[in-house]
Amino acid sequence: MRNPLNKRLPRELKHDFGKYLVIFLFMVMMISLVSGFLVADNSVKHSYDEGFEKYNLEDGHFALDKEPDSSLINDIENKTDSKLYDLRYFEEDEADSGDTIRVYKDRTEVNLECVMKGEMPAADNEIALDRMYAQNAKIKIGDTIKLAGKELKVTGFVAVPDYSCLFENNSDMMFDATNFSIAVMTDKGFENVSSNHVKYNYAWKYNKEVIGDKAEKEASEDFLENLGDIIKEYDTKLIMSGNTDIISVSDYLPRYTNKAVNFTGDDMGSDKATIMLFDYIVMVVIAFVFAVTTSNTISQEA
């Protein structure tokens, strides 16, 4: 016996073609939007997480108000069971735009740069800028910027793992890729700028790997306590010898609280949850539409 629906279904689709076409296109667009977003988000999140190890991201950093001697650095490393890396930098306002540029020496051991376009500086009058800042400021490779009275040629655009988002200060509510940038120069080029705003910043890596926010919190608290004791002991010796030029810690930031590192990962995680919630809501709406459509069809046939 032939199924009567074989003729009825095409006739029904033809009768309400516009309605079913809209529902079909709506479903296709929603599936494409959600699946495309989730694939892109997972891909970016994977690259972000992979970069921690690939570019040897720091476990945290601290800054001193004066340049320490090698004995103090060795003492900190021994008593905190960590390795310190000199990541001193200076900040200068770009002469024409007034934007703040935070300049580091070329990194060779920790927080390694990823060259996005162009090449790393080779000459003393060359500089590489953050890619996002350069894009917003419409700076091209080969352009020049002026810092502390010296003209510097832009040779490339870079990204660094400790500034996946450009937070000038960790207390800032939002990153600023328009008026702030990090930059990299050669060691000699860094010294030749002769900035009066050098900050003696040191990154640290624990000798034993620390995994998880709770473990990082405990390790960073121990590190800070030991660091404070070491600096206090060092300053006491200076005062006892008649030297009042003591050293103090001017900044301390473990990785797990660093917005410049964590904002990107946290943002991608929250975006994924939002798009999945949106998907669930759309599914409920579509189910409601089908329920109403089916009910109307039954009423018409009754």
XYZ file of C-alpha atoms in Angstrom:
302
model
C 0.000 0.000 0.000
C 1.368 3.394 -0.993
C 2.071 5.907 1.750
C -0.299 8.913 1.374
C 2.396 11.186 2.839
C 4.471 10.765 -0.318
C 2.186 13.259 -2.056
C 1.167 15.209 1.016
C 4.640 16.295 2.150
C 5.693 17.986 -1.120
C 2.293 19.702 -1.281
C 2.679 20.915 2.330
C 6.188 22.211 1.697
C 5.046 24.014 -1.439
C 2.083 25.563 0.357
C 4.212 27.021 3.187
C 7.487 27.276 1.276
C 8.382 30.710 2.663
C 7.927 29.652 6.276
C 9.987 26.471 5.948
C 12.706 28.270 3.973
C 13.110 30.844 6.742
C 13.322 28.097 9.393
C 15.882 26.178 7.306
C 18.085 29.219 6.685
C 17.855 30.210 10.343
C 19.035 26.752 11.441
C 21.890 26.719 8.904
C 23.110 30.169 9.976
C 22.944 29.349 13.681
C 24.784 26.037 13.252
C 27.453 27.743 11.111
C 27.857 30.616 13.568
C 28.119 28.475 16.698
C 30.298 25.718 15.236
C 32.587 28.229 13.513
C 33.027 30.237 16.693
C 33.743 27.147 18.817
C 36.301 25.796 16.332
C 38.091 29.160 16.186
C 37.944 29.621 19.965
C 39.349 26.150 20.672
C 42.113 26.683 18.123
C 43.166 30.030 19.600
C 42.947 28.666 23.161
C 45.187 25.743 22.194
C 47.782 28.103 20.700
C 47.555 30.343 23.776
C 48.129 27.445 26.198
C 50.898 26.000 24.031
C 52.699 29.356 24.068
C 53.344 29.131 27.828
C 55.906 26.395 27.242
C 56.944 27.278 23.695
C 57.993 30.812 24.635
C 59.101 29.901 28.195
C 56.661 32.144 30.037
C 57.761 33.477 33.431
C 56.240 32.320 36.732
C 56.184 35.946 37.856
C 58.290 39.083 38.082
C 59.377 41.703 40.581
C 61.129 45.049 40.310
C 63.721 46.755 42.493
C 64.150 50.505 42.802
C 67.925 50.206 42.303
C 70.166 47.898 40.316
C 71.191 44.942 42.516
C 74.629 43.376 42.527
C 75.271 39.775 41.514
C 75.565 38.599 45.125
C 71.987 39.684 45.879
C 70.689 37.988 42.723
C 72.484 34.747 43.624
C 71.155 34.913 47.175
C 67.569 35.309 45.936
C 67.948 32.390 43.524
C 69.397 30.085 46.173
C 66.881 30.871 48.908
C 63.786 30.867 46.691
C 64.787 27.793 44.638
C 64.280 29.682 41.405
C 66.091 31.149 38.418
C 66.051 34.924 37.835
C 66.171 36.629 34.453
C 67.084 40.268 33.895
C 64.146 41.888 32.090
C 64.887 45.526 32.827
C 63.042 48.049 30.723
C 62.499 51.760 30.300
C 59.394 53.732 29.378
C 59.413 56.793 27.149
C 56.660 58.736 25.398
C 56.859 58.703 21.621
C 57.662 62.258 20.527
C 54.916 62.691 17.912
C 52.000 60.643 19.275
C 52.684 60.861 23.013
C 52.056 57.109 23.315
C 53.919 55.224 26.053
C 56.480 52.731 24.746
C 57.932 50.172 27.184
C 61.256 49.002 25.751
C 63.004 45.736 26.644
C 66.264 44.214 25.532
C 66.019 41.272 23.149
C 64.850 38.245 25.159
C 66.952 35.094 24.790
C 65.876 32.892 27.713
C 62.416 33.741 29.022
C 59.230 35.391 27.637
C 60.578 34.878 24.134
C 59.327 37.022 21.266
C 57.306 35.734 18.329
C 58.004 37.745 15.176
C 54.658 38.345 13.471
C 55.985 40.405 10.573
C 59.351 41.779 9.496
C 62.436 40.909 11.517
C 64.053 41.494 14.885
C 66.241 44.596 15.340
C 69.864 44.036 14.325
C 71.281 47.567 14.424
C 71.429 49.875 17.435
C 68.929 52.327 15.907
C 66.263 49.699 15.194
C 63.212 48.656 17.193
C 60.362 46.112 17.003
C 56.873 47.034 18.248
C 53.842 45.082 19.410
C 51.740 44.026 16.423
C 48.373 45.207 17.765
C 49.691 48.630 18.749
C 51.404 49.096 15.383
C 48.191 48.176 13.579
C 46.126 50.645 15.627
C 48.736 53.397 15.258
C 49.043 52.685 11.508
C 52.797 52.186 11.831
C 54.452 50.259 9.008
C 57.758 48.458 8.783
C 60.389 50.996 7.781
C 58.716 53.881 9.620
C 60.593 55.729 12.353
C 59.574 56.644 15.883
C 61.326 58.998 18.277
C 62.136 58.034 21.881
C 64.234 60.112 24.287
C 65.415 62.284 21.415
C 66.593 59.376 19.244
C 65.029 58.276 15.965
C 64.491 54.523 15.736
C 63.584 52.506 12.655
C 60.762 49.967 12.998
C 61.989 46.627 11.617
C 59.240 44.269 12.741
C 56.125 43.536 14.743
C 56.259 41.060 17.617
C 54.085 39.376 20.222
C 55.340 38.295 23.644
C 53.650 35.846 26.064
C 53.849 38.160 29.078
C 51.835 40.803 27.173
C 49.200 38.782 25.324
C 47.019 41.804 26.213
C 48.576 45.240 26.555
C 47.919 46.164 30.176
C 50.252 49.009 31.124
C 49.498 48.427 34.818
C 47.951 45.392 36.448
C 45.444 47.664 38.221
C 43.981 48.871 34.889
C 40.400 47.820 34.207
C 41.005 47.258 30.493
C 43.992 46.781 28.211
C 45.135 49.619 25.951
C 46.559 48.706 22.556
C 46.106 52.264 21.295
C 48.250 54.385 23.611
C 50.645 51.764 25.003
C 53.056 49.267 23.490
C 55.949 47.063 24.432
C 59.024 47.118 22.205
C 62.327 45.301 21.788
C 65.812 46.587 20.934
C 69.320 45.167 20.801
C 71.297 45.293 24.052
C 73.533 48.080 22.763
C 70.615 49.985 21.274
C 68.832 49.786 24.635
C 71.858 51.305 26.381
C 72.356 53.975 23.710
C 68.902 55.444 24.287
C 70.144 56.494 27.753
C 66.689 56.690 29.288
C 66.306 58.124 32.780
C 63.343 55.831 33.435
C 64.939 52.392 33.663
C 63.086 49.894 35.852
C 65.112 46.974 37.209
C 62.644 44.216 36.512
C 63.409 40.520 37.058
C 61.364 37.525 35.946
C 61.577 34.265 37.838
C 60.990 30.616 37.021
C 60.672 28.008 39.754
C 63.241 25.214 39.582
C 60.418 22.766 40.320
C 57.318 23.053 38.144
C 54.246 24.447 39.902
C 50.850 23.451 38.471
C 47.461 24.964 39.312
C 46.363 28.313 40.725
C 46.322 27.054 44.316
C 49.878 25.726 44.095
C 51.009 28.910 42.312
C 49.429 31.044 45.037
C 51.226 29.134 47.799
C 54.537 29.178 45.910
C 54.302 32.914 45.173
C 53.504 33.714 48.809
C 56.572 31.761 49.910
C 58.638 33.510 47.245
C 57.478 36.951 48.398
C 58.176 36.149 52.037
C 61.678 34.906 51.230
C 62.320 37.867 48.938
C 61.321 40.306 51.688
C 63.614 38.603 54.203
C 66.544 38.616 51.772
C 66.133 42.307 50.905
C 65.771 43.194 54.586
C 68.951 41.299 55.457
C 70.802 42.893 52.548
C 69.710 46.412 53.536
C 70.686 45.796 57.162
C 74.218 44.930 56.063
C 74.368 48.102 53.973
C 73.271 50.275 56.889
C 75.730 48.571 59.245
C 78.525 49.405 56.812
C 77.470 53.060 56.723
C 75.735 52.887 53.337
C 72.192 54.277 53.449
C 71.489 53.628 49.758
C 69.199 50.683 50.483
C 67.166 48.627 47.994
C 63.424 48.010 48.120
C 60.908 46.028 46.075
C 58.836 48.388 43.912
C 56.682 45.814 42.123
C 55.738 42.168 42.615
C 53.429 40.193 40.331
C 53.081 36.393 40.171
C 51.857 34.965 36.888
C 48.471 33.747 38.102
C 47.413 37.336 38.975
C 48.949 38.982 35.896
C 46.168 40.428 33.709
C 48.526 40.916 30.770
C 49.042 37.133 30.730
C 45.665 35.767 31.833
C 43.100 38.122 30.287
C 43.215 36.490 26.854
C 42.684 32.968 28.191
C 39.947 34.043 30.601
C 38.189 36.025 27.882
C 38.170 33.089 25.468
C 36.781 30.818 28.182
C 33.922 33.205 28.998
C 33.157 33.752 25.293
C 32.861 29.988 24.787
C 30.387 29.695 27.662
C 28.358 32.611 26.264
C 28.099 31.196 22.742
C 27.087 27.778 24.108
C 24.355 29.413 26.201
C 23.230 31.258 23.073
C 23.112 27.922 21.227
C 20.894 26.383 23.928
C 18.515 29.343 23.781
C 18.286 29.068 19.987
C 17.502 25.348 20.271
C 14.620 26.127 22.637
C 13.306 28.806 20.253
C 13.471 26.425 17.277
C 11.702 23.708 19.279
C 8.964 26.208 20.152
C 8.584 27.218 16.490
C 8.234 23.587 15.410
C 5.721 22.932 18.194
C 3.571 25.888 17.102
C 3.858 24.889 13.429
C 2.845 21.304 14.175
C -0.067 22.450 16.349
C -1.361 24.743 13.595
C -1.086 21.970 11.015
C -3.064 19.574 13.229
C -5.732 22.243 13.837
C -6.110 22.853 10.113
C -6.544 19.132 9.430
C -9.005 18.522 12.281
